[in-house]
Coordinates of C-alpha atoms in Angstrom, one line a residue:
P725 CA 33.9 -241.4 -48.3
N726 CA 33.1 -241.0 -44.7
D727 CA 31.1 -244.3 -44.8
Y728 CA 34.2 -246.2 -45.6
Y729 CA 35.2 -246.1 -42.0
L730 CA 32.1 -248.1 -41.2
T731 CA 32.9 -251.1 -43.0
A732 CA 36.6 -251.2 -44.0
T733 CA 38.9 -253.7 -42.7
K734 CA 42.5 -253.4 -41.8
E735 CA 43.3 -255.3 -45.1
D736 CA 41.3 -252.6 -47.0
F737 CA 43.2 -249.8 -45.3
Q738 CA 46.6 -251.3 -46.3
K739 CA 45.5 -251.6 -49.7
L740 CA 44.3 -247.9 -49.8
I741 CA 47.6 -246.9 -48.5
C742 CA 49.4 -248.7 -51.4
E743 CA 47.1 -246.9 -53.7
A744 CA 48.0 -243.6 -52.2
Q745 CA 49.3 -242.3 -55.7
G746 CA 46.4 -242.7 -57.2
I747 CA 44.3 -240.9 -54.4
V748 CA 46.7 -237.9 -54.3
I749 CA 46.4 -237.5 -58.0
Y750 CA 42.7 -237.8 -57.5
L751 CA 42.6 -235.2 -55.1
L752 CA 45.0 -232.8 -56.8
K753 CA 42.7 -232.8 -59.9
R754 CA 39.9 -231.5 -57.5
I755 CA 41.9 -228.4 -56.5
P756 CA 42.2 -225.8 -59.5
P757 CA 46.0 -225.2 -60.0
D758 CA 45.7 -221.4 -59.6
V759 CA 44.2 -221.5 -56.3
D760 CA 45.1 -218.5 -53.8
K761 CA 48.4 -219.7 -51.9
I762 CA 46.7 -218.8 -48.5
E763 CA 44.2 -221.3 -48.9
L764 CA 46.2 -223.8 -50.2
P765 CA 47.2 -225.5 -47.0
K766 CA 43.5 -226.2 -46.2
K767 CA 42.9 -227.6 -49.5
L768 CA 46.0 -229.9 -49.1
E769 CA 44.8 -231.3 -45.7
V770 CA 43.6 -234.7 -46.7
I771 CA 46.3 -235.3 -49.2
L772 CA 49.2 -234.3 -46.5
D773 CA 47.2 -236.8 -44.1
V774 CA 47.5 -239.6 -46.6
L775 CA 51.2 -238.9 -47.2
S776 CA 51.7 -238.9 -43.6
Q777 CA 50.9 -242.6 -43.7
V778 CA 53.2 -243.8 -46.6
H779 CA 56.7 -244.4 -46.9
E780 CA 59.0 -241.3 -46.7
A781 CA 60.4 -242.0 -50.2
K782 CA 57.0 -242.4 -51.6
A783 CA 55.8 -239.5 -49.9
E784 CA 58.5 -237.3 -51.3
A785 CA 57.6 -238.4 -54.7
Y786 CA 54.0 -237.5 -54.5
L787 CA 55.3 -234.2 -52.8
N788 CA 56.9 -233.6 -56.0
E789 CA 53.7 -233.8 -58.0
V790 CA 52.3 -231.5 -55.6
K791 CA 55.1 -228.9 -56.3
S792 CA 54.8 -229.0 -59.9
Y793 CA 50.9 -228.9 -60.2
F794 CA 50.8 -225.8 -58.1
G795 CA 54.1 -224.2 -59.0
L796 CA 55.6 -224.3 -55.4
N797 CA 59.2 -223.1 -54.5
G798 CA 61.5 -225.3 -52.2
R799 CA 60.7 -223.1 -49.2
E800 CA 57.0 -223.9 -49.6
L801 CA 57.6 -227.4 -50.1
D802 CA 59.7 -227.6 -47.0
G803 CA 56.8 -226.3 -45.1
Y804 CA 54.5 -228.9 -46.3
R805 CA 57.2 -231.7 -45.3
K806 CA 57.4 -230.2 -41.9
H807 CA 53.5 -230.4 -41.5
I808 CA 53.5 -234.1 -42.6
K809 CA 56.0 -234.7 -39.7
E810 CA 53.7 -232.9 -37.3
I811 CA 50.7 -234.8 -38.2
Q812 CA 52.8 -238.1 -37.8
K813 CA 53.9 -236.9 -34.4
T814 CA 50.6 -236.0 -33.2
R815 CA 49.3 -239.4 -34.4
R816 CA 51.9 -241.4 -32.4
T817 CA 51.6 -239.3 -29.4
I818 CA 47.7 -239.8 -28.9
E819 CA 48.0 -243.7 -29.8
R820 CA 50.8 -244.1 -27.6
D821 CA 48.7 -242.4 -24.8
A822 CA 45.6 -244.1 -25.6
N823 CA 47.4 -247.5 -25.6
A824 CA 49.2 -246.9 -22.3
T825 CA 45.9 -246.0 -20.8
R826 CA 44.6 -249.6 -22.2
L827 CA 47.4 -251.4 -20.6
Q828 CA 47.3 -249.8 -17.4
D829 CA 43.6 -250.6 -17.0
E830 CA 44.3 -254.5 -18.0
K831 CA 47.4 -254.8 -15.9
N832 CA 47.5 -252.5 -13.0
P833 CA 44.8 -252.1 -10.5
A834 CA 46.6 -248.7 -9.4
I835 CA 45.6 -246.0 -11.7
L836 CA 47.3 -242.8 -12.2
C837 CA 44.4 -240.3 -11.9
A838 CA 43.9 -236.4 -11.2
I839 CA 40.0 -236.1 -11.7
F840 CA 37.2 -237.8 -9.7
P841 CA 34.1 -236.6 -7.9
A842 CA 35.3 -236.3 -4.3
L843 CA 38.7 -234.6 -5.0
V844 CA 39.1 -231.1 -3.9
D845 CA 42.5 -231.0 -5.8
L846 CA 46.0 -232.3 -5.9
V847 CA 48.1 -231.0 -3.0
E848 CA 51.7 -231.3 -1.8
H849 CA 52.1 -233.2 1.3
N850 CA 55.5 -234.4 2.7
G851 CA 57.2 -233.4 -0.5
E852 CA 54.9 -235.5 -2.8
T853 CA 51.7 -235.2 -4.5
A854 CA 48.7 -236.2 -2.6
F855 CA 44.8 -236.1 -2.8
L856 CA 42.9 -233.6 -0.9
I857 CA 39.3 -235.4 -0.5
K858 CA 36.1 -234.1 0.8
D859 CA 34.2 -236.7 3.0
N860 CA 30.9 -235.2 4.1
D861 CA 31.9 -232.2 5.8
D862 CA 35.3 -233.2 6.5
V863 CA 38.4 -232.6 4.4
R864 CA 41.3 -234.8 4.5
V865 CA 44.8 -235.8 2.9
V866 CA 45.3 -239.2 1.4
T867 CA 48.0 -240.7 -1.0
E868 CA 45.4 -243.0 -2.7
Y869 CA 41.7 -243.6 -3.0
Q870 CA 39.5 -246.6 -3.4
Q871 CA 36.8 -245.9 -6.3
G872 CA 35.0 -249.3 -6.8
D873 CA 37.2 -251.9 -7.7
K874 CA 40.2 -249.6 -8.5
I875 CA 42.7 -248.0 -6.6
L876 CA 43.4 -244.2 -7.8
I877 CA 46.8 -242.6 -7.0
P878 CA 48.0 -239.1 -7.9
P879 CA 50.7 -238.4 -10.6
S880 CA 54.1 -237.7 -9.2
K881 CA 55.1 -234.1 -8.5
D882 CA 57.3 -233.7 -11.7
K883 CA 54.1 -234.6 -13.7
I884 CA 52.3 -231.5 -12.4
P885 CA 52.7 -228.5 -14.3
W886 CA 51.3 -226.0 -11.9
L887 CA 52.4 -225.3 -8.4
L888 CA 51.0 -227.7 -5.8
P889 CA 49.3 -225.9 -2.8
P890 CA 50.7 -227.2 0.6
A891 CA 48.0 -229.6 2.0
D892 CA 48.6 -228.4 5.8
K893 CA 47.9 -224.8 5.1
V894 CA 44.8 -225.6 3.2
L895 CA 43.7 -227.7 6.1
K896 CA 44.2 -224.9 8.6
I897 CA 42.2 -222.4 6.4
Y898 CA 39.4 -224.7 5.9
D899 CA 38.8 -225.2 9.6
R900 CA 39.2 -221.4 9.9
Q901 CA 36.7 -220.8 7.4
K902 CA 34.1 -223.2 8.9
K903 CA 33.9 -221.3 12.2
S904 CA 33.7 -217.7 10.3
P905 CA 30.4 -216.0 8.7
K906 CA 30.4 -216.8 5.1
G907 CA 30.2 -213.0 4.1
D908 CA 33.1 -212.1 6.1
T909 CA 35.3 -215.0 4.9
Y910 CA 34.4 -215.1 1.1
G911 CA 33.4 -211.4 0.6
Q912 CA 37.0 -210.6 1.9
L913 CA 38.5 -213.2 -0.5
L914 CA 37.0 -211.5 -3.5
D915 CA 38.2 -208.1 -2.3
D916 CA 41.6 -209.5 -1.8
L917 CA 41.7 -211.0 -5.3
I918 CA 40.8 -207.7 -6.7
E919 CA 43.7 -205.9 -4.8
Y920 CA 45.9 -208.7 -6.1
H921 CA 45.0 -207.9 -9.6
R922 CA 45.4 -204.0 -9.1
S923 CA 49.0 -204.8 -8.1
I924 CA 49.9 -206.6 -11.1
S925 CA 48.3 -204.7 -14.1
A926 CA 46.3 -201.7 -15.5
L927 CA 42.7 -202.6 -16.6
P928 CA 40.2 -200.1 -18.1
S929 CA 37.7 -199.8 -15.4
D930 CA 37.2 -200.8 -11.6
E931 CA 34.3 -203.4 -12.9
H932 CA 37.1 -205.1 -15.1
Y933 CA 39.2 -206.0 -11.8
L934 CA 35.8 -207.2 -10.3
L935 CA 35.5 -209.7 -13.5
M936 CA 39.0 -210.8 -13.3
A937 CA 38.7 -211.6 -9.4
V938 CA 35.1 -213.2 -9.8
W939 CA 36.1 -215.2 -13.0
V940 CA 39.1 -216.8 -10.7
M941 CA 36.8 -217.9 -8.1
L942 CA 34.6 -219.3 -10.7
T943 CA 37.2 -221.8 -11.9
Y944 CA 37.2 -223.3 -8.4
L945 CA 33.6 -224.5 -9.0
L946 CA 33.4 -225.1 -12.4
E947 CA 31.6 -228.4 -12.1
E948 CA 28.5 -226.5 -10.7
M949 CA 28.6 -224.3 -14.2
H950 CA 27.3 -224.7 -17.7
Y951 CA 29.6 -222.1 -19.2
S952 CA 33.1 -220.9 -18.5
P953 CA 33.6 -217.6 -20.4
I954 CA 36.7 -217.1 -22.2
L955 CA 38.9 -214.1 -21.2
F956 CA 40.1 -212.0 -24.2
L957 CA 43.2 -209.6 -23.4
F958 CA 43.5 -207.7 -26.7
A959 CA 45.8 -204.9 -27.6
V960 CA 49.0 -203.9 -29.4
P961 CA 52.2 -205.0 -28.2
E962 CA 53.6 -203.9 -24.7
R963 CA 50.2 -203.2 -23.0
G964 CA 50.7 -205.8 -20.2
K965 CA 48.5 -208.5 -21.7
S966 CA 51.2 -211.4 -20.8
R967 CA 51.5 -209.6 -17.4
T968 CA 47.9 -209.7 -16.8
G969 CA 47.2 -213.0 -18.1
K970 CA 49.9 -214.7 -15.9
G971 CA 48.4 -213.0 -12.8
I972 CA 45.1 -214.7 -13.6
I973 CA 46.1 -218.1 -14.5
Y974 CA 48.5 -218.4 -11.6
A975 CA 45.7 -217.6 -9.1
A976 CA 43.1 -219.7 -11.0
Y977 CA 42.3 -223.8 -10.3
R978 CA 45.1 -225.8 -12.0
G979 CA 46.4 -222.7 -13.9
M980 CA 48.8 -223.4 -16.8
Y981 CA 50.7 -220.9 -19.0
V982 CA 51.2 -222.4 -22.2
E983 CA 52.1 -221.3 -25.9
S984 CA 51.6 -224.5 -27.7
L985 CA 48.3 -225.0 -29.5
R986 CA 49.2 -228.7 -30.7
E987 CA 46.2 -231.0 -30.7
A988 CA 47.7 -233.6 -28.6
Y989 CA 48.9 -231.6 -25.8
L990 CA 45.5 -229.7 -25.3
L991 CA 43.6 -233.0 -25.5
R992 CA 45.7 -234.4 -22.6
V993 CA 45.4 -231.5 -20.3
G994 CA 41.8 -231.1 -21.0
Q995 CA 41.0 -234.8 -20.4
H996 CA 43.4 -235.7 -17.8
L997 CA 44.1 -232.7 -15.8
G998 CA 40.8 -230.2 -16.3
A999 CA 43.4 -227.4 -16.4
S1000 CA 42.7 -223.6 -16.6
L1001 CA 44.7 -222.5 -19.4
F1002 CA 46.4 -219.1 -20.8
F1003 CA 47.2 -218.9 -24.2
D1004 CA 49.7 -215.9 -25.2
V1005 CA 49.9 -216.0 -28.8
T1006 CA 50.0 -213.3 -31.6
N1007 CA 47.3 -214.7 -33.6
I1008 CA 45.3 -217.3 -31.7
W1009 CA 43.0 -218.5 -34.7
K1010 CA 45.7 -218.7 -37.4
K1011 CA 47.8 -220.8 -35.1
A1012 CA 44.8 -223.1 -34.2
E1013 CA 44.3 -223.6 -37.8
K1014 CA 47.8 -224.6 -38.4
Y1015 CA 47.8 -227.4 -35.8
G1016 CA 44.1 -228.5 -36.2
S1017 CA 43.0 -227.6 -32.8
E1018 CA 40.1 -225.2 -33.8
D1019 CA 37.4 -227.3 -32.3
I1020 CA 39.2 -227.7 -29.1
I1021 CA 39.6 -223.9 -28.5
L1022 CA 36.1 -223.2 -29.7
L1023 CA 34.4 -225.8 -27.3
R1024 CA 36.4 -225.2 -24.3
F1025 CA 33.8 -222.6 -23.0
E1026 CA 30.9 -225.2 -22.6
K1027 CA 30.3 -228.1 -20.1
G1028 CA 29.6 -231.5 -21.8
A1029 CA 31.5 -230.2 -25.1
K1030 CA 33.7 -233.2 -26.5
V1031 CA 35.9 -233.5 -29.3
A1032 CA 36.3 -236.7 -31.6
R1033 CA 39.4 -238.3 -33.0
V1034 CA 39.6 -241.7 -35.0
L1035 CA 42.4 -243.2 -33.5
Y1036 CA 41.9 -247.1 -34.2
P1037 CA 40.3 -247.0 -37.7
D1038 CA 40.8 -250.9 -37.8
A1039 CA 38.8 -251.5 -34.7
G1040 CA 35.4 -251.3 -36.2
P1041 CA 32.2 -249.2 -35.7
F1042 CA 32.1 -247.4 -32.2
E1043 CA 35.4 -248.9 -31.3
D1044 CA 37.5 -246.7 -33.4
T1045 CA 36.8 -243.4 -32.2
V1046 CA 37.8 -241.8 -29.0
Y1047 CA 35.9 -238.9 -27.3
F1048 CA 37.9 -236.3 -25.5
S1049 CA 36.3 -233.8 -22.7
I1050 CA 38.1 -230.4 -23.0
F1051 CA 35.7 -228.1 -21.0
G1052 CA 37.8 -225.9 -19.0
P1053 CA 38.7 -222.2 -18.1
T1054 CA 40.6 -220.3 -20.9
V1055 CA 42.4 -216.9 -21.2
I1056 CA 43.6 -215.7 -24.5
A1057 CA 46.0 -212.9 -25.1
T1058 CA 46.6 -211.9 -28.4
N1059 CA 47.6 -208.9 -30.8
E1060 CA 45.1 -209.6 -33.4
Q1061 CA 41.5 -209.4 -33.1
P1062 CA 40.0 -213.1 -32.2
N1063 CA 37.8 -214.9 -34.8
Y1064 CA 34.3 -213.5 -34.5
I1065 CA 32.8 -216.8 -33.6
L1066 CA 35.4 -217.4 -30.9
E1067 CA 35.1 -214.0 -29.5
T1068 CA 31.2 -214.3 -29.0
R1069 CA 31.9 -217.2 -26.4
G1070 CA 33.9 -214.8 -24.1
V1071 CA 34.7 -211.1 -23.0
T1072 CA 37.1 -209.1 -24.5
T1073 CA 39.2 -206.8 -22.4
V1074 CA 41.1 -204.0 -24.4
M1075 CA 44.1 -203.2 -22.6
P1076 CA 44.7 -199.5 -22.1
Q1077 CA 48.0 -197.6 -22.2
S1078 CA 49.5 -197.1 -18.5
N1079 CA 52.7 -195.1 -17.5
K1080 CA 52.7 -197.0 -14.2
N1081 CA 55.5 -199.3 -13.4
Y1082 CA 54.9 -202.6 -11.7
E1083 CA 58.1 -203.9 -9.9
N1084 CA 56.6 -207.5 -8.8
E1085 CA 57.6 -210.1 -10.7
I1086 CA 54.6 -212.6 -11.8
T1087 CA 55.3 -216.0 -10.6
P1088 CA 53.0 -218.7 -9.3
E1089 CA 54.7 -218.4 -5.6
L1090 CA 53.2 -214.7 -5.8
A1091 CA 49.5 -216.3 -5.9
I1092 CA 50.1 -219.2 -3.7
D1093 CA 48.2 -217.9 -0.6
L1094 CA 45.2 -217.0 -2.5
K1095 CA 45.3 -220.5 -4.0
C1096 CA 45.2 -221.9 -0.7
R1097 CA 42.2 -220.0 0.3
L1098 CA 40.7 -220.5 -2.9
L1099 CA 40.9 -224.3 -2.3
A1100 CA 39.1 -224.1 1.0
F1101 CA 36.6 -222.1 -0.6
R1102 CA 36.1 -225.1 -3.1
A1103 CA 36.1 -227.5 -0.2
K1104 CA 33.2 -225.8 1.2
Y1105 CA 31.0 -225.6 -1.8
I1106 CA 31.9 -228.5 -4.0
G1107 CA 28.8 -230.4 -5.0
T1108 CA 27.0 -227.6 -3.8
K1109 CA 24.0 -226.0 -6.1
L1110 CA 24.8 -222.3 -6.4
P1111 CA 22.2 -219.5 -6.5
E1112 CA 19.9 -219.6 -9.2
V1113 CA 19.6 -216.3 -11.4
K1114 CA 18.2 -214.8 -14.5
K1115 CA 20.5 -214.5 -17.4
P1116 CA 21.8 -210.9 -17.1
A1117 CA 21.7 -210.3 -20.9
N1118 CA 20.2 -211.6 -24.1
G1119 CA 21.7 -214.3 -26.5
R1120 CA 24.9 -215.8 -25.8
L1121 CA 26.4 -213.0 -23.7
G1122 CA 23.7 -213.7 -21.1
D1123 CA 24.6 -217.3 -21.0
I1124 CA 28.4 -216.9 -20.4
L1125 CA 28.0 -214.4 -17.8
K1126 CA 25.2 -216.0 -15.8
P1127 CA 27.9 -218.1 -13.9
I1128 CA 29.7 -214.9 -12.8
M1129 CA 26.4 -213.5 -11.6
Q1130 CA 25.9 -216.7 -9.7
M1131 CA 29.2 -216.5 -8.1
L1132 CA 28.3 -212.8 -7.0
H1133 CA 25.0 -213.8 -5.3
L1134 CA 27.1 -216.3 -3.5
V1135 CA 30.0 -214.4 -2.0
K1136 CA 29.2 -210.6 -2.3
P1137 CA 25.8 -209.8 -3.4
E1138 CA 26.4 -205.9 -2.9
S1139 CA 28.8 -205.9 -6.0
I1140 CA 26.1 -207.0 -8.3
G1141 CA 25.0 -203.5 -9.4
K1142 CA 28.7 -202.7 -10.2
F1143 CA 28.8 -205.6 -12.4
L1144 CA 25.6 -205.0 -14.1
E1145 CA 27.2 -201.6 -15.3
L1146 CA 30.0 -203.6 -17.1
I1147 CA 27.4 -206.1 -18.6
E1148 CA 25.6 -202.8 -20.0
R1149 CA 28.7 -201.8 -21.7
L1150 CA 29.6 -205.1 -22.9
S1151 CA 26.0 -205.5 -24.6
I1152 CA 26.4 -202.1 -26.2
D1153 CA 29.8 -202.9 -27.7
R1154 CA 28.3 -206.3 -29.2
T1155 CA 25.5 -204.7 -30.6
N1156 CA 27.9 -202.0 -32.3
E1157 CA 30.1 -204.8 -33.6
R1158 CA 27.0 -206.5 -34.9
G1159 CA 25.9 -203.0 -36.8
S1160 CA 29.1 -203.1 -38.7
S1161 CA 28.6 -206.8 -40.1
V1162 CA 27.1 -207.8 -43.5
E1163 CA 24.0 -208.9 -41.8
A1164 CA 23.5 -205.3 -40.3
E1165 CA 24.0 -203.7 -43.8
L1166 CA 21.4 -206.3 -45.4
L1167 CA 19.0 -205.2 -42.6
S1168 CA 19.6 -201.5 -43.2
A1169 CA 19.0 -202.0 -46.9
I1170 CA 15.7 -203.9 -46.2
V1171 CA 14.2 -201.2 -43.9
S1172 CA 15.2 -198.4 -46.3
L1173 CA 13.1 -200.6 -49.1
S1174 CA 9.9 -201.0 -47.2
D1175 CA 8.2 -198.8 -49.6
K1176 CA 9.0 -201.2 -52.4
V1177 CA 7.3 -204.3 -50.9
T1178 CA 4.6 -205.5 -53.3
N1179 CA 2.1 -208.2 -52.3
G1180 CA 4.0 -208.7 -49.1
K1181 CA 7.2 -209.5 -50.8
L1182 CA 10.7 -207.7 -51.4
A1183 CA 12.8 -208.5 -54.5
V1184 CA 16.4 -209.8 -53.7
K1185 CA 17.6 -207.9 -56.5
L1186 CA 16.5 -204.6 -54.9
I1187 CA 18.2 -205.4 -51.8
T1188 CA 21.4 -206.4 -53.6
K1189 CA 21.4 -203.0 -55.8
R1190 CA 20.9 -201.2 -52.5
L1191 CA 23.9 -202.9 -50.8
N1192 CA 26.0 -202.3 -53.9
L1193 CA 25.6 -198.5 -54.1
K1194 CA 28.5 -197.8 -51.9
R1195 CA 30.8 -200.5 -52.6
S1196 CA 33.6 -200.6 -55.0
F1197 CA 33.4 -202.7 -58.0
R1198 CA 35.7 -205.4 -56.6
A1199 CA 33.5 -205.7 -53.3
Q1200 CA 30.2 -205.9 -55.2
L1201 CA 27.8 -208.7 -53.9
T1202 CA 26.0 -211.0 -56.0
Y1203 CA 22.2 -211.9 -55.8
Q1204 CA 23.2 -215.6 -54.9
F1205 CA 25.0 -214.4 -51.9
V1206 CA 22.7 -212.0 -50.5
G1207 CA 19.8 -214.6 -51.0
R1208 CA 21.9 -217.3 -48.7
R1209 CA 22.7 -214.7 -46.1
L1210 CA 18.8 -213.5 -46.0
G1211 CA 18.0 -217.2 -45.7
A1212 CA 20.5 -217.7 -42.8
M1213 CA 18.9 -214.9 -41.0
G1214 CA 15.5 -216.3 -40.8
L1215 CA 13.8 -214.6 -43.5
E1216 CA 11.4 -216.7 -45.7
K1217 CA 12.1 -216.8 -49.3
A1218 CA 9.6 -216.4 -52.0
S1219 CA 9.4 -215.5 -55.7
I1220 CA 7.8 -212.8 -57.7
G1221 CA 5.9 -212.6 -61.1
N1222 CA 9.0 -212.7 -63.3
G1223 CA 10.6 -215.6 -61.6
C1224 CA 13.0 -213.5 -59.6
S1225 CA 13.7 -214.3 -55.9
A1226 CA 12.2 -212.3 -53.1
I1227 CA 11.8 -212.4 -49.2
L1228 CA 8.2 -212.5 -47.6
W1229 CA 8.0 -209.2 -45.6
N1230 CA 7.6 -210.1 -41.8
E1231 CA 7.3 -207.1 -39.7
D1232 CA 7.7 -208.9 -36.4
L1233 CA 11.1 -210.9 -37.5
I1234 CA 12.4 -207.5 -39.3
D1235 CA 11.5 -205.7 -35.7
S1236 CA 13.4 -208.1 -33.9
L1237 CA 16.4 -208.2 -36.1
T1238 CA 16.8 -204.6 -36.0
A1239 CA 16.8 -204.4 -32.5
R1240 CA 19.3 -207.3 -32.2
Y1241 CA 21.7 -205.3 -34.7
G1242 CA 21.2 -201.7 -33.7
I1243 CA 19.5 -200.6 -36.8
L1244 CA 17.4 -197.7 -37.0
K1245 CA 13.8 -198.6 -37.9
D1246 CA 13.2 -195.3 -39.9
P1247 CA 16.6 -194.5 -41.7
E1248 CA 16.8 -191.6 -44.2
P1249 CA 16.4 -193.2 -47.7
E1250 CA 19.7 -193.7 -49.6
E1251 CA 19.5 -191.9 -52.9
E1252 CA 21.2 -193.5 -55.9
P1253 CA 24.0 -191.7 -57.1
Q1254 CA 23.6 -189.6 -60.3
K1255 CA 25.8 -190.6 -63.4
P1256 CA 28.1 -187.6 -64.2
H1257 CA 27.0 -185.7 -67.2
K1258 CA 29.4 -186.5 -70.2
P1259 CA 29.5 -183.9 -73.2
H1260 CA 28.6 -185.3 -76.3
K1261 CA 31.6 -186.2 -78.5
R1262 CA 31.7 -184.1 -81.9
I1263 CA 32.6 -186.3 -84.8
I1264 CA 33.9 -184.5 -87.9
L1265 CA 34.1 -186.5 -91.2
V1266 CA 36.8 -185.7 -93.6
K1267 CA 36.6 -186.7 -97.4
R1268 CA 40.0 -187.8 -98.5
H1269 CA 41.1 -188.1 -102.1
K1270 CA 42.3 -191.2 -103.6
H1271 CA 46.0 -190.1 -103.8
Q1272 CA 45.9 -189.1 -100.2

């Protein structure tokens, strides 16, 4: 039970591990032996976690119990052995990292650090890593920074996984931009970013180039934003997804091109580096589930989001859990449609087919001049409140695109009209996607049954029957499922005279939902299919003699 962690001592945990076999057998009995093999890894998650904390020989014995119970073959069992080792490796990495930080705080007044309020960014100075600091209106380079009673020093150059901009070049650009009108300086920077993206890959429209350019600028002032929309690059193979993603991330603030979705790694780069990440994977959600990093990917889009990990179970209440900050810009290239919940937290660009050949190689050096100009831009506006604007769309789409609008108001207001055209298309796409969901089917059925409302109530049985008209036998929905979905949509439940479930007919709520899901309010009624006429069978009785 979860409450166990609040009161258990170290000795209790040791005793618990010694009794692992009983735990494994108990948990196994709670899983049907004929469970779908696709769902089995998720069902075995707790068991595998227990086995990762016992001696290898004992773990192997318990794995044989799992093998015989579910009828696994040798290859499947090897997969679970490998997963146990990954759990052990992740735990060791996180604990080692946390312990090193604790020891450093206790013994060393100089602390390695890459994030603090006055920092513009890490830069290269005399061949080494240095801090670029903003002090009032001045920007200067230092090799250490005093913060309270602690001295902060930057990580060594070989520990930084992105190309560091040269400090002297950033300082020259900053001094020059201070003397230039804002519109001439940053409007031109936006235009140059658009041309940079045009030279890299083909996108569906001019508005998409604008989106990518503004998104890159947004990464340099993320402290002033509440959301960072995830950019999804979606298409079949060989459409330029990787090329486009690299071009974006190499120009972004602390951009990193990664393929790993390992939990410990993502927690590190989020907490200690505040990096912008480009994930280039075939199926982002499947891989995230494999490594237990779904919550990290889901929460990167929102400021203040933290994920919890229990690292010190024997430390007692409040001391056993570490909370990691993981907010940061994210780009995802994938061949598979992203998970629906994840997709609502960003903007999807379907990469078009293009016959154009791009000769230039996409490397961090290609974007270094733009990065220097963008750092000077960050130095200008860091700590400055950005223009307040209204949400450009309803729902979460409006939330995640509001920072883009704020950035456009700041650097190039005349481009707002063009971006609003893209937002309108995105809104239509989202409405169409919602229109193909189960919820949309439910609403269509409810609207078509408006003449069946009795005393302000509509029976769930009627709604389910209407939904199942065009469904195959295997795809039939149950009353219970339909009732739960109706409740989740906010429709109030009731009952009718014969004890059957129903919903209260709320005209205002139904109007609001139909508008959201793009459902026609007056659809043509669906007729129940007529059962085909079957001819009567003629039965002939024949009297038989005994000898026959």
